[in-house]
Steps between C-alpha positions, in 0.01 A plus 500: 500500500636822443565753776294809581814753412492284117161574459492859578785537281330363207174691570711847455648322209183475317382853674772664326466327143106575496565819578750590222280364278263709587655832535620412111131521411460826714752669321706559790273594750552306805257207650401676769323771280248158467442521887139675548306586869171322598251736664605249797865660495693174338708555283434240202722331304575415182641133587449329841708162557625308833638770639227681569261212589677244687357162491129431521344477843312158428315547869299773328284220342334378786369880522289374202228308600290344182705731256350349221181520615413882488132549504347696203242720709355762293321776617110460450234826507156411510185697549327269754512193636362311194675669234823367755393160502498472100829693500657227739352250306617647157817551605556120665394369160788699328766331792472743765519384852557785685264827475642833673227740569527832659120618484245278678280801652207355328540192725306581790317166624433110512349515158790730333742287611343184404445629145798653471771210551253155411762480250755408661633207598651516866709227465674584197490870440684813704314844532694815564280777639650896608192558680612899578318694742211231486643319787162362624545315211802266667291351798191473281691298248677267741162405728323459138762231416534362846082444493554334145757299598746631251750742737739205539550430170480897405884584364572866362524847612191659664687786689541854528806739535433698825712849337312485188287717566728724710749533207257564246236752660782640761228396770295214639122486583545184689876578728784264473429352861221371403587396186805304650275329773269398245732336275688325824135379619503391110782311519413318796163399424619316174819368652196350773306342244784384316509737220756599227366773362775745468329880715772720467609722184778692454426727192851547374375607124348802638917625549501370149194661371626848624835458290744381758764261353615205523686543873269764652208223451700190687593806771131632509325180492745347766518779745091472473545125580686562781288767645170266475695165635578746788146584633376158429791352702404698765155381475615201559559290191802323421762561189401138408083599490584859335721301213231318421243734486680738268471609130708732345446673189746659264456672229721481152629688249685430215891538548480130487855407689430740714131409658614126461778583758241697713313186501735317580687706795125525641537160604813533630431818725177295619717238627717742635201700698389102610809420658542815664174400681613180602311250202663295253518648137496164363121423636400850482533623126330815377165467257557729273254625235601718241264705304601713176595874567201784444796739513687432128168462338310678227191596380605616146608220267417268769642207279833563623363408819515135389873497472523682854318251689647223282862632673348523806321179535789296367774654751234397835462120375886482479551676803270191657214709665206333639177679274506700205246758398534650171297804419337500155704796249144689505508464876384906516284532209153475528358251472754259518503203207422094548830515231717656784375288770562169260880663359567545896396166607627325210873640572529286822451198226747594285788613761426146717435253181661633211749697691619131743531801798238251697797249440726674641577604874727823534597506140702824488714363782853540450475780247780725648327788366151374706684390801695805539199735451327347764771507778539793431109605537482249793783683701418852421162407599531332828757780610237768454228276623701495841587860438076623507471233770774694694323782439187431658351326263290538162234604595657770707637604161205541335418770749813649434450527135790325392406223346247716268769723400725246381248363329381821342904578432547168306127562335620853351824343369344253262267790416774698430657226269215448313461832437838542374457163288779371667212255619297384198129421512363364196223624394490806749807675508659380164272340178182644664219448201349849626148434312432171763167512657474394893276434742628466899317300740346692738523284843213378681389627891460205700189421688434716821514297843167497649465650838479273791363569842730285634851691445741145424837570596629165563559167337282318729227779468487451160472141509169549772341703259550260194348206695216758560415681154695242282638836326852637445573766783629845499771545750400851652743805502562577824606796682891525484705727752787512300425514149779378248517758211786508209547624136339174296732320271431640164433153231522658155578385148835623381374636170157651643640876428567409143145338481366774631601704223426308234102466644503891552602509102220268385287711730562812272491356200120374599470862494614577178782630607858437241800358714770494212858664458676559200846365430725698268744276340876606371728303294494131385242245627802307675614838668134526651361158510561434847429827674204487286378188660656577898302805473125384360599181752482775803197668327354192509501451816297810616231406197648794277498406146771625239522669190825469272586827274784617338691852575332710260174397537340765689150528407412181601613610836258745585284249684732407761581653873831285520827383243788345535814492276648183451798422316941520554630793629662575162179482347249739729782747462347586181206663733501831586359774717304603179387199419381464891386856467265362186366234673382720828347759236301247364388334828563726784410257767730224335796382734814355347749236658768316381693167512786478688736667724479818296504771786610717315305453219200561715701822635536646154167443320294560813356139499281343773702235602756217402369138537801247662537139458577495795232744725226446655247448226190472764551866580544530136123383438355653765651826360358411171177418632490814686582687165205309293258579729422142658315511805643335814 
């Protein structure tokens, strides 16, 4: 065998020959002009070998329990409890075994609930249900399937996430003590009766959904974690019982190495956080269930979608996670389309059959590239997990601000790179068709809790009353001394500004009004062509069309409140201030820009404006839109 010193030796060899081969092709330039910054801080590289990953931790596989058995559970919306039960059924039929729902407010007694799930079969089939703020809903549920004789056989998620509402609304109706005494009552009542219903979310997509990346989310959902296993430990419940009783969701986006590694370091940070309280990783693994991103998606040439969620879907069944959702590509149009739901479904099929990745367990283990991106997520993590923790905890943060901030700070980047283009969006911020026609879904209010004269405040209450008036309860908001109040976390698409824009312009032109610029071209085709196309590609995406002139043709001009010239610098130098002058005589309110970094240009013929490659082409359109007249 050879010796370690051999083998490093030979490493650098081959180090050193790549990389002369490489700098050959860049001319020069060194490698490390290749290396590029994550929003997580890592610097990536171009090539990642032993050195950087070691040898593969093979312990890591027992973290993944059934691998290769992920559950497809996509999300079902129904109108009532009969137009559920054909959904269920539907959706079984086409190989679905597992149905997440996040709206049953229409379920609200014996009958509903009989209706609703007849179709499914106890024995055989999972059912993941976020049941929200309708926490009545919980100990309704579980006595229904206890009477039935099903709550032992019952496996899935029927939980809630106790800060849900607190991070969302910045408030609760119903305060966390009671919330947290609930859920521990929960807990213990199915441990009792020998359930394995998992009770306890953690809603780690919401980070996600707000635009954190891929190591604020693992922080964020982790220092949540820790906070809730904290107040149900000291409501007496054991590391072992809270384990058990836990679902964590995660949301992903599509830089697929690097949400596979998130994955993949959640895993290891739960098994970190479980020995820390004294359990053993090995018989405590995390469920996880992924569920595609909101906050990469969008509503114009929703197609693209497809490929997004594709990425997404097929980085969580590699990274081994527990249940899937996939949200169909017209996820936020309205209505929705059967074609989405079956595309979304179907993709499970072809990632598990056709792809082999149900054949598999841990297939990108030993990828250095993999295995170095998630130590390096897992350690950064933990530190600032025990860092917050240190700190007084997260939700201490929260009141603090600090965690909204940062999430806010890393929101406005990405903004800020798409609006430069150095982030492209396809079909929003670069090959926008600007004459596209959409219709947003407008979402639904849920049902309004009836009013009890019995105020329920208590697990046990709640269970009274359903023995009593065989209806779901509402748990009462109760007077709270010490009301917890902070600045919600904002969830937001990262294109919604550029959307926004684009509906304002089909707004006008339902009014008759003319969004369209002129483009004055100079020189050759091939000296214009492709500022010719960057520029109606950003006028695109505010829904301004383009017209194309030459230099001298001003009387077609006369029409139009905004030009731009648009050819090499050698070329517009043909223009000048009488030619300008001209133009303004003829159209007094017209307002010329050019192409380029031609300050002075714009100096010397009194222009409007220059237009960059490399500005911010948001502020651009909302300029222009201001200067056409659109209405905001």
């Amino acid at each position: 065998m050879m010796g370690e010193e051999q083998i490093s030796t030979e490493i650098r060899e081959k180090q050193n020959a790549w990389k002369k081969e490489v700098e050959k092709i860049l001319k020069g330039k060194k490698v490390e002009s290749l290396i590029k910054m994550s929003d997580e801080g890592f610097a990536i590289k171009p090539l990642y070998d032993e050195s950087d990953a070691g040898y593969h931790d093979t312990s890591r596989v027992s973290l993944y329990r059934n691998y290769h058995q992920s559950r497809i559970s996509q999300l079902i919306t129904a109108k009532d409890s009969k137009d559920l039960k054909e959904k269920i059924n539907y959706a079984k039929q086409r190989g679905q075994h597992s149905f997440y729902l996040t709206n049953i407010d229409f379920i609200s007694n014996e009958k509903d609930v009989n209706d609703a799930f007849s179709s499914i079969n106890w024995n055989e089939d999972c059912i993941y249900i976020d049941v929200g703020e309708n926490i009545g809903f919980l100990p309704f549920f579980f006595h229904h399937q206890k009477m039935h004789q099903h709550y032992k056989h019952t496996a899935g998620t029927i939980g809630l996430d106790p800060y849900e509402e607190l991070l969302l609304k910045g408030e609760n109706k119903v305060s966390l003590d009671t919330k947290f005494d609930f859920l521990a009552d929960t807990m213990k009542w199915s441990s009792t009766n020998e359930g394995s219903v998992r009770c306890l979310l953690i809603k780690g997509n919401i980070y996600s959904n707000a635009g954190a990346n891929a190591l604020q989310e693992l922080v964020f959902t982790f220092s949540h974690a820790l906070d809730l296993i904290n107040e149900l430990m000291n409501r007496g419940l054991g590391i072992d019982e809270i384990a058990n009783s836990l679902t964590v969701s995660i949301g992903v986006g599509s830089n697929f190495f690097m949400e596979l590694a998130k994955l993949r370091a959640a895993r290891d940070i739960w098994a970190s956080l479980v020995h820390a309280f004294g359990g053993n990783p090995q018989e405590l693994p995390v469920n996880i269930h992924a569920i595609t991103t909101t906050f990469n998606k969008t509503v114009f040439d929703v197609h693209v979608n497809l490929l997004r969620t594709t990425t997404e879907s097929f980085s969580a069944v590699v990274a081994g996670v527990d249940e899937l959702t996939i949200l169909p590509f017209d996820y936020f149009l309205n209505p929705s389309s059967n074609l989405a739901d079956r595309i979304a479904r179907n993709t499970h099929f072809i990632l598990k059959e056709e792809g082999l990745l149900s054949k598999v367990i841990d297939p990108s283990a030993g990828s250095y590239y993999v295995e170095e991106l998630t130590s390096q997520l897992g350690m950064e993590a933990w530190e600032r997990i025990r860092q917050i923790d240190q700190e007084g905890g997260f939700l201490h943060q929260l009141r603090q601000g600090k965690i909204q901030v940062e999430l806010e700070n890393m929101r406005e980047k990405r903004k800020s790179d798409v609006n430069n283009r150095n982030h492209i969006i396809i079909g929003t911020n670069a090959y926008a068709v600007s004459n596209e026609k959409v219709t947003l879904k407008h979402e639904k209010k849920g049902r309004n809790p009836e009013k009890l004269t019995t105020s329920i405040h208590s697990f046990q209450e709640a269970i009274t009353f359903i023995e009593r008036n065989k209806k779901v309860p509402s748990i009462g908001r109760e007077k709270q001394n010490k009301q917890i109040r902070i600045t919600p976390i904002q969830s937001q698409r990262l294109v919604e500004h550029f959307e926004k824009l684009r509906f304002q312009a089909e707004n006008a032109k339902e009014k008759g009004q003319i969004l369209k610029v002129g483009i004055i071209t100079f020189g050759k085709i091939k000296d214009f062509k492709q500022s010719l196309d960057y520029i109606s590609g950003v006028l695109a995406a505010g829904g301004i069309e383009t017209e194309q002139f030459s230099w001298n043709d001003l009387k077609y001009l006369s029409h139009l409140q905004s030009v731009i010239l648009c050819g090499k610098k050698e070329d517009i130098q043909v223009v000048d201030f009488a030619y300008i002058h001209q133009l303004k005589v003829r159209n007094p309110s017209l307002h010329i820009y050019v192409m380029g970094n031609e300050k002075e240009m714009v100096e010397k013929l009194e222009l409007a404006g220059m237009i960059s490659m490399n500005g911010d082409l948001y502020q651009f359109l909302l300029n222009m839109h201001t200067l056409l007249g659109v209405e905001k």
